Amino acid sequence: MASLESNPASPESPPIVSDEIIARGAQLLAAGELVAIPTETVYGLAADATNPAAVRKIFAAKGRPADHPLIVHIAYPDEIDRWGTEIPPAAWDLAAAFWPGPLTLIVRRRSNVDSVVAGGLDTIAVRCPSHPIAQWLLRELGRGVAAPSANKFGHVSPTTAAHVLAEFGDTLPLVIDGGACEVGLESTIVDLSQSTPTILRPGVISQTDLELVLGLAIGDPHANSTPCSGRLASHYAPNCIVEIVTEEELTSKLASLDASGRRVGLLATEEGSVRALAALPADRIVWLPSDAKLYARGLYGALRAADERGFDHFLVVLPPLGHPLSAAILDRLQKAAGPRDSRRV
Ligand code: TXA
Ligand code: MG
């Protein structure tokens, strides 16, 4: 039976989490059970990363293919060498600059680390999260946890505890409510296992941020063929069809979809000529702030709202680009709008 501890809250006023909840979370993890935990990016579905049977429960619960590797979350940056080996100086530099925080580093996997966590790869993804509850739990447990986003495979990542419950109902032993996630998009992933560092997934830590620390240009993300679910054409997707449109295309698109009898919604920012659509009924528009940080924080909630409102088709007018977060926002919107038959389940 799932127990949801405390109430949803904004990142500014997170709910209070007690010593007892953390102790219970650590006990469940040590006993090989799954616990949903808040992180600064999205909620994670955590299992003791040293226990292969517990890690297999993650794949089963998510419906995730066994060859899609998980991220190991650690309390202290220097624990990376419990999981990885031949760790290059670039990894230590990035860890020093951005950990704890929303950055995942991929390095060569230690031979004593079970390959189930790594989806059979000889590399391993490691992240030291900054969220105080994630940190507290990791310290209490005393070892790393494997934690993918706490959603069914291919679906929208959860940014509140209520989203986790919407994904898994009462099938999880414990969902720890840390309020709404501050970043709202998954961590930036950098592959350091090859000679040139490569971004596998853009996030709030941007390419420029990384290049400034490394003092070199980072490789083309498309040159790397490592399996990474965030790199499938369709991912982070709600049930309804998502389509990215320009403001110019919007009026005719709405008219033709309406004429076809589909229930159409619109994701819009508070700025721009989208205001011209004020004539649309309020329940057909999901608004997000145009500030890039707030847009990123609210994006997954907005995609979920599209399903909750019963839309068949969700049109998205791109937010203003040119912010360091734009690459990550665009990536998630393009994946949400990706062709569904490419989603591997
Ligand atoms: O922000 C985050 O990273 C969240 C929170 C919970 O920490 N976690 C997360 O996990 O997004 P997940 O499993 O939903 O996404 C992890 C991504 C997947 O696309 C996976 O394929 C990739 O990381 N990945 C993990 N290990 C890898 C490896 N050794 N090589 C290449 N990609 C890897
Ligand atoms: Mg995920």
Short mmCIF file of C-alpha atoms and ligand atoms in Angstrom, two decimals:
data_model
loop_
_atom_site.label_atom_id
_atom_site.label_comp_id
_atom_site.label_asym_id
_atom_site.label_seq_id
_atom_site.Cartn_x
_atom_site.Cartn_y
_atom_site.Cartn_z
CA MET A 1 0.00 0.00 0.00
CA ALA A 2 1.55 3.34 -1.02
CA SER A 3 1.75 6.01 1.55
CA LEU A 4 2.12 9.56 0.38
CA GLU A 5 3.86 11.56 3.01
CA SER A 6 2.62 15.11 3.37
CA ASN A 7 1.09 17.40 0.76
CA PRO A 8 2.18 18.80 -2.62
CA ALA A 9 3.99 22.10 -2.33
CA SER A 10 6.02 24.52 -4.36
CA PRO A 11 9.86 24.39 -4.31
CA GLU A 12 9.71 27.53 -2.17
CA SER A 13 7.68 25.86 0.58
CA PRO A 14 8.50 22.15 0.53
CA PRO A 15 6.58 19.88 2.88
CA ILE A 16 8.18 18.83 6.14
CA VAL A 17 9.72 15.37 6.01
CA SER A 18 10.39 13.71 9.36
CA ASP A 19 13.28 11.56 10.60
CA GLU A 20 10.81 8.66 10.73
CA ILE A 21 9.98 8.91 7.02
CA ILE A 22 13.65 8.98 6.07
CA ALA A 23 14.40 6.05 8.40
CA ARG A 24 11.52 4.10 6.88
CA GLY A 25 12.69 4.93 3.36
CA ALA A 26 16.21 3.74 4.17
CA GLN A 27 14.86 0.53 5.77
CA LEU A 28 12.70 -0.24 2.75
CA LEU A 29 15.61 0.37 0.38
CA ALA A 30 17.94 -1.79 2.49
CA ALA A 31 15.28 -4.54 2.38
CA GLY A 32 15.28 -4.47 -1.43
CA GLU A 33 12.06 -2.46 -1.89
CA LEU A 34 11.36 0.51 -4.18
CA VAL A 35 10.91 4.03 -2.80
CA ALA A 36 9.91 7.09 -4.85
CA ILE A 37 12.07 10.07 -3.89
CA PRO A 38 12.18 13.75 -4.77
CA THR A 39 15.26 15.13 -6.47
CA GLU A 40 15.94 18.66 -7.70
CA THR A 41 15.23 17.53 -11.31
CA VAL A 42 12.32 15.04 -11.26
CA TYR A 43 11.10 12.34 -8.87
CA GLY A 44 13.12 9.12 -8.97
CA LEU A 45 12.09 5.50 -8.44
CA ALA A 46 14.88 4.35 -6.16
CA ALA A 47 16.32 0.93 -5.33
CA ASP A 48 19.52 -0.14 -3.57
CA ALA A 49 22.01 -0.05 -6.44
CA THR A 50 24.11 -2.80 -4.83
CA ASN A 51 21.16 -5.24 -4.88
CA PRO A 52 20.50 -6.63 -8.40
CA ALA A 53 17.12 -8.14 -7.39
CA ALA A 54 15.96 -4.75 -6.11
CA VAL A 55 17.21 -3.05 -9.29
CA ARG A 56 15.25 -5.55 -11.42
CA LYS A 57 12.09 -4.40 -9.62
CA ILE A 58 12.65 -0.94 -11.13
CA PHE A 59 12.66 -2.32 -14.67
CA ALA A 60 9.54 -4.38 -13.93
CA ALA A 61 7.64 -1.48 -12.32
CA LYS A 62 8.44 0.94 -15.13
CA GLY A 63 8.03 -1.53 -17.99
CA ARG A 64 11.51 -0.47 -19.03
CA PRO A 65 13.62 -2.67 -21.33
CA ALA A 66 16.51 -4.31 -19.46
CA ASP A 67 19.06 -2.77 -21.83
CA HIS A 68 18.21 0.78 -20.75
CA PRO A 69 20.81 1.69 -18.12
CA LEU A 70 19.99 3.44 -14.85
CA ILE A 71 21.70 6.30 -13.02
CA VAL A 72 23.36 5.55 -9.68
CA HIS A 73 22.77 8.37 -7.17
CA ILE A 74 25.46 8.99 -4.55
CA ALA A 75 25.64 11.15 -1.43
CA TYR A 76 29.22 12.39 -1.86
CA PRO A 77 31.02 13.23 -5.12
CA ASP A 78 34.06 11.08 -4.35
CA GLU A 79 31.86 7.97 -4.21
CA ILE A 80 31.98 8.01 -8.01
CA ASP A 81 35.01 5.75 -7.82
CA ARG A 82 33.00 3.04 -6.02
CA TRP A 83 31.01 2.72 -9.25
CA GLY A 84 33.37 3.85 -11.97
CA THR A 85 36.98 3.21 -12.86
CA GLU A 86 39.61 5.02 -14.97
CA ILE A 87 37.80 8.22 -14.04
CA PRO A 88 39.24 10.98 -16.20
CA PRO A 89 40.30 14.37 -14.77
CA ALA A 90 37.40 15.95 -16.73
CA ALA A 91 34.93 13.97 -14.59
CA TRP A 92 36.51 15.22 -11.38
CA ASP A 93 36.47 18.78 -12.72
CA LEU A 94 32.78 18.57 -13.60
CA ALA A 95 31.95 16.91 -10.28
CA ALA A 96 33.80 19.68 -8.42
CA ALA A 97 31.93 22.35 -10.37
CA PHE A 98 28.40 20.94 -10.44
CA TRP A 99 27.93 18.29 -7.70
CA PRO A 100 25.76 18.04 -5.80
CA GLY A 101 23.47 19.04 -8.65
CA PRO A 102 21.60 18.15 -11.85
CA LEU A 103 24.50 16.58 -13.76
CA THR A 104 25.02 12.89 -14.59
CA LEU A 105 28.47 11.64 -15.56
CA ILE A 106 29.06 8.46 -17.54
CA VAL A 107 32.35 6.70 -16.87
CA ARG A 108 33.70 3.17 -17.24
CA ARG A 109 31.97 0.71 -14.91
CA ARG A 110 33.93 -1.06 -12.18
CA SER A 111 33.99 -4.80 -12.81
CA ASN A 112 32.53 -5.53 -9.34
CA VAL A 113 29.42 -3.42 -10.08
CA ASP A 114 26.61 -5.67 -11.31
CA SER A 115 25.84 -5.02 -14.97
CA VAL A 116 22.06 -5.02 -14.35
CA VAL A 117 22.23 -1.39 -13.16
CA ALA A 118 24.10 -0.45 -16.32
CA GLY A 119 21.70 -2.27 -18.64
CA GLY A 120 24.57 -4.60 -19.57
CA LEU A 121 26.92 -1.79 -20.64
CA ASP A 122 30.51 -1.53 -19.48
CA THR A 123 29.92 2.10 -18.53
CA ILE A 124 27.97 3.50 -15.58
CA ALA A 125 26.00 6.72 -15.06
CA VAL A 126 26.50 8.47 -11.70
CA ARG A 127 24.85 11.54 -10.20
CA CYS A 128 25.17 13.28 -6.83
CA PRO A 129 21.79 15.01 -6.36
CA SER A 130 21.44 18.23 -4.39
CA HIS A 131 17.86 17.78 -3.14
CA PRO A 132 18.05 17.76 0.67
CA ILE A 133 15.69 14.78 1.02
CA ALA A 134 17.57 12.72 -1.57
CA GLN A 135 20.83 13.62 0.20
CA TRP A 136 19.42 12.76 3.62
CA LEU A 137 18.13 9.38 2.45
CA LEU A 138 21.39 8.50 0.69
CA ARG A 139 23.40 9.32 3.81
CA GLU A 140 21.01 7.35 6.00
CA LEU A 141 21.22 4.32 3.67
CA GLY A 142 25.00 4.58 3.32
CA ARG A 143 25.15 3.37 -0.29
CA GLY A 144 24.09 4.41 -3.76
CA VAL A 145 20.60 4.08 -5.19
CA ALA A 146 19.66 3.43 -8.78
CA ALA A 147 16.86 5.83 -9.69
CA PRO A 148 15.26 6.46 -13.05
CA SER A 149 12.47 8.99 -13.33
CA ALA A 150 9.43 7.61 -11.47
CA ASN A 151 7.18 7.17 -14.48
CA LYS A 152 6.15 4.32 -16.76
CA PHE A 153 8.62 3.88 -19.63
CA GLY A 154 8.24 6.57 -22.28
CA HIS A 155 5.73 8.60 -20.29
CA VAL A 156 6.07 12.10 -18.83
CA SER A 157 8.50 12.38 -15.88
CA PRO A 158 6.92 13.27 -12.51
CA THR A 159 7.72 16.58 -10.85
CA THR A 160 5.41 16.19 -7.84
CA ALA A 161 4.59 13.28 -5.54
CA ALA A 162 1.02 13.38 -6.87
CA HIS A 163 2.39 12.70 -10.39
CA VAL A 164 4.19 9.61 -9.03
CA LEU A 165 0.94 8.34 -7.54
CA ALA A 166 -0.82 9.01 -10.85
CA GLU A 167 1.79 6.73 -12.51
CA PHE A 168 1.92 3.91 -10.01
CA GLY A 169 -1.25 4.13 -7.93
CA ASP A 170 -0.72 2.40 -4.60
CA THR A 171 1.75 -0.19 -5.91
CA LEU A 172 4.84 1.46 -4.35
CA PRO A 173 5.68 0.86 -0.68
CA LEU A 174 6.54 4.53 -0.11
CA VAL A 175 6.40 7.83 -1.98
CA ILE A 176 8.30 10.58 -0.16
CA ASP A 177 6.78 13.99 -0.87
CA GLY A 178 9.43 16.69 -1.16
CA GLY A 179 7.14 19.16 -2.93
CA ALA A 180 7.49 20.29 -6.55
CA CYS A 181 10.91 19.73 -8.16
CA GLU A 182 12.86 22.92 -8.60
CA VAL A 183 14.38 22.23 -12.04
CA GLY A 184 11.55 20.16 -13.50
CA LEU A 185 13.63 18.55 -16.29
CA GLU A 186 16.01 15.60 -15.96
CA SER A 187 19.75 16.07 -15.38
CA THR A 188 22.23 16.90 -18.11
CA ILE A 189 24.07 13.69 -19.07
CA VAL A 190 27.71 13.87 -20.17
CA ASP A 191 29.50 10.79 -21.46
CA LEU A 192 33.13 10.83 -20.31
CA SER A 193 33.84 7.19 -21.09
CA GLN A 194 35.25 8.01 -24.53
CA SER A 195 38.08 10.29 -25.60
CA THR A 196 35.76 13.26 -26.33
CA PRO A 197 33.14 14.32 -23.79
CA THR A 198 29.64 14.18 -25.30
CA ILE A 199 26.28 15.48 -24.08
CA LEU A 200 23.76 12.62 -24.26
CA ARG A 201 20.86 14.59 -22.78
CA PRO A 202 20.65 18.39 -22.43
CA GLY A 203 19.55 19.80 -19.09
CA VAL A 204 19.73 22.88 -16.93
CA ILE A 205 23.53 22.66 -16.89
CA SER A 206 24.16 23.83 -20.43
CA GLN A 207 26.80 23.00 -23.02
CA THR A 208 28.41 26.40 -22.36
CA ASP A 209 28.51 25.74 -18.60
CA LEU A 210 30.29 22.44 -19.27
CA GLU A 211 32.68 23.85 -21.86
CA LEU A 212 33.71 26.66 -19.51
CA VAL A 213 34.79 24.12 -16.89
CA LEU A 214 36.40 21.70 -19.33
CA GLY A 215 38.09 24.38 -21.41
CA LEU A 216 37.20 22.53 -24.61
CA ALA A 217 34.37 22.08 -27.07
CA ILE A 218 32.01 19.22 -26.33
CA GLY A 219 31.28 16.58 -29.00
CA ASP A 220 28.23 16.33 -31.22
CA PRO A 221 25.50 14.47 -29.31
CA HIS A 222 24.53 12.51 -32.40
CA ALA A 223 27.96 10.99 -32.86
CA ASN A 224 27.44 8.65 -29.88
CA SER A 225 25.33 5.53 -30.36
CA THR A 226 24.99 4.50 -26.70
CA PRO A 227 21.40 3.48 -25.89
CA CYS A 228 19.75 6.20 -23.87
CA SER A 229 15.97 6.23 -23.49
CA GLY A 230 15.94 10.01 -23.47
CA ARG A 231 17.37 9.79 -27.00
CA LEU A 232 14.53 7.77 -28.49
CA ALA A 233 12.45 9.80 -30.94
CA SER A 234 9.43 9.54 -28.63
CA HIS A 235 9.78 9.96 -24.89
CA TYR A 236 8.45 12.17 -22.10
CA ALA A 237 5.08 11.89 -23.89
CA PRO A 238 1.53 12.29 -22.60
CA ASN A 239 -1.23 10.09 -24.07
CA CYS A 240 -2.54 12.81 -26.40
CA ILE A 241 -0.79 13.73 -29.64
CA VAL A 242 1.63 16.64 -29.12
CA GLU A 243 2.38 18.90 -32.08
CA ILE A 244 4.74 21.87 -32.17
CA VAL A 245 3.39 24.77 -34.24
CA THR A 246 4.43 28.32 -34.98
CA GLU A 247 2.17 31.21 -34.00
CA GLU A 248 1.51 31.81 -37.70
CA GLU A 249 0.26 28.24 -38.22
CA LEU A 250 -1.87 28.22 -35.11
CA THR A 251 -5.19 29.65 -36.28
CA SER A 252 -5.50 27.41 -39.35
CA LYS A 253 -4.29 24.36 -37.43
CA LEU A 254 -6.87 24.89 -34.72
CA ALA A 255 -9.61 25.35 -37.28
CA SER A 256 -8.79 22.17 -39.19
CA LEU A 257 -8.42 20.04 -36.04
CA ASP A 258 -11.65 21.45 -34.62
CA ALA A 259 -13.40 20.65 -37.88
CA SER A 260 -12.20 17.04 -37.64
CA GLY A 261 -13.99 16.72 -34.29
CA ARG A 262 -10.84 16.27 -32.22
CA ARG A 263 -10.63 17.88 -28.81
CA VAL A 264 -7.71 20.26 -29.17
CA GLY A 265 -5.78 22.06 -26.45
CA LEU A 266 -3.01 24.61 -26.61
CA LEU A 267 0.15 25.10 -24.56
CA ALA A 268 0.99 28.78 -24.61
CA THR A 269 3.21 31.23 -22.80
CA GLU A 270 1.92 34.41 -21.29
CA GLU A 271 3.65 36.46 -23.96
CA GLY A 272 3.36 37.10 -27.68
CA SER A 273 0.54 37.07 -30.16
CA VAL A 274 -0.86 33.92 -28.56
CA ARG A 275 -2.83 36.52 -26.65
CA ALA A 276 -4.75 36.92 -29.89
CA LEU A 277 -6.31 33.58 -29.03
CA ALA A 278 -8.00 34.97 -25.95
CA ALA A 279 -11.21 34.03 -27.74
CA LEU A 280 -10.45 30.34 -27.08
CA PRO A 281 -12.31 28.94 -24.07
CA ALA A 282 -10.05 29.10 -21.00
CA ASP A 283 -10.19 25.34 -20.48
CA ARG A 284 -8.59 24.78 -23.90
CA ILE A 285 -5.39 26.68 -23.00
CA VAL A 286 -2.67 25.53 -20.61
CA TRP A 287 -0.55 28.54 -19.72
CA LEU A 288 3.11 28.49 -18.72
CA PRO A 289 5.26 31.46 -17.72
CA SER A 290 7.63 32.61 -20.48
CA ASP A 291 10.55 32.78 -18.04
CA ALA A 292 12.66 29.77 -19.11
CA LYS A 293 13.28 28.43 -15.59
CA LEU A 294 9.61 28.59 -14.69
CA TYR A 295 8.63 27.15 -18.07
CA ALA A 296 10.96 24.18 -17.53
CA ARG A 297 9.65 23.69 -14.00
CA GLY A 298 6.05 23.61 -15.21
CA LEU A 299 6.44 21.79 -18.54
CA TYR A 300 5.78 18.21 -17.41
CA GLY A 301 2.83 19.31 -15.29
CA ALA A 302 1.42 21.05 -18.38
CA LEU A 303 1.81 17.89 -20.50
CA ARG A 304 -0.03 15.93 -17.79
CA ALA A 305 -2.72 18.60 -17.67
CA ALA A 306 -3.37 18.00 -21.38
CA ASP A 307 -4.37 14.41 -20.62
CA GLU A 308 -6.32 15.38 -17.51
CA ARG A 309 -8.37 17.83 -19.57
CA GLY A 310 -9.15 15.09 -22.07
CA PHE A 311 -7.46 16.63 -25.12
CA ASP A 312 -6.83 14.33 -28.10
CA HIS A 313 -4.37 16.77 -29.58
CA PHE A 314 -2.16 19.30 -27.81
CA LEU A 315 -0.66 22.13 -29.86
CA VAL A 316 2.48 23.73 -28.47
CA VAL A 317 3.72 27.14 -29.50
CA LEU A 318 7.44 27.18 -28.76
CA PRO A 319 8.48 29.47 -25.93
CA PRO A 320 11.03 32.22 -26.60
CA LEU A 321 14.38 30.50 -27.30
CA GLY A 322 17.92 31.78 -26.74
CA HIS A 323 18.14 30.95 -23.02
CA PRO A 324 20.70 28.39 -21.77
CA LEU A 325 17.73 26.16 -20.87
CA SER A 326 16.26 26.31 -24.37
CA ALA A 327 18.12 23.23 -25.64
CA ALA A 328 16.67 21.10 -22.85
CA ILE A 329 13.14 22.49 -23.25
CA LEU A 330 13.22 22.00 -27.02
CA ASP A 331 14.61 18.47 -26.61
CA ARG A 332 11.76 17.44 -24.27
CA LEU A 333 9.08 19.06 -26.44
CA GLN A 334 10.44 17.38 -29.57
CA LYS A 335 10.48 14.00 -27.77
CA ALA A 336 6.93 14.54 -26.49
CA ALA A 337 5.92 15.28 -30.09
CA GLY A 338 7.98 12.41 -31.56
CA PRO A 339 6.46 9.63 -33.68
CA ARG A 340 4.87 7.13 -31.29
CA ASP A 341 5.77 3.99 -33.19
CA SER A 342 9.42 4.68 -32.39
CA ARG A 343 8.77 4.29 -28.67
CA ARG A 344 10.21 0.96 -27.62
CA VAL A 345 8.23 -0.71 -24.87
O1 TXA B 1 17.50 13.93 -13.38
C1 TXA B 1 17.67 12.72 -13.55
O2 TXA B 1 18.68 12.27 -14.14
C2 TXA B 1 16.58 11.78 -13.03
C3 TXA B 1 16.57 11.87 -11.51
C4 TXA B 1 15.63 10.86 -10.88
O3 TXA B 1 17.86 11.73 -11.02
N1 TXA B 1 16.81 10.45 -13.49
C5 TXA B 1 16.60 10.07 -14.76
O4 TXA B 1 16.78 8.73 -14.98
O5 TXA B 1 16.24 10.85 -15.63
P1 TXA B 1 16.23 7.99 -16.29
O6 TXA B 1 16.55 6.56 -16.09
O7 TXA B 1 14.82 8.36 -16.50
O8 TXA B 1 17.14 8.55 -17.41
C6 TXA B 1 18.50 8.19 -17.38
C7 TXA B 1 19.07 8.23 -18.75
C8 TXA B 1 18.45 7.18 -19.64
O9 TXA B 1 18.12 7.79 -20.86
C9 TXA B 1 19.57 6.17 -19.80
O10 TXA B 1 19.51 5.50 -21.02
C10 TXA B 1 20.81 7.05 -19.65
O11 TXA B 1 20.45 7.95 -18.64
N2 TXA B 1 21.96 6.28 -19.19
C11 TXA B 1 22.14 5.69 -18.00
N3 TXA B 1 23.30 5.01 -17.96
C12 TXA B 1 23.89 5.18 -19.16
C13 TXA B 1 25.10 4.73 -19.74
N4 TXA B 1 25.95 3.94 -19.08
N5 TXA B 1 25.34 5.12 -21.00
C14 TXA B 1 24.49 5.91 -21.69
N6 TXA B 1 23.31 6.36 -21.19
C15 TXA B 1 23.02 6.00 -19.95
MG MG B 2 13.18 8.86 -17.55
#
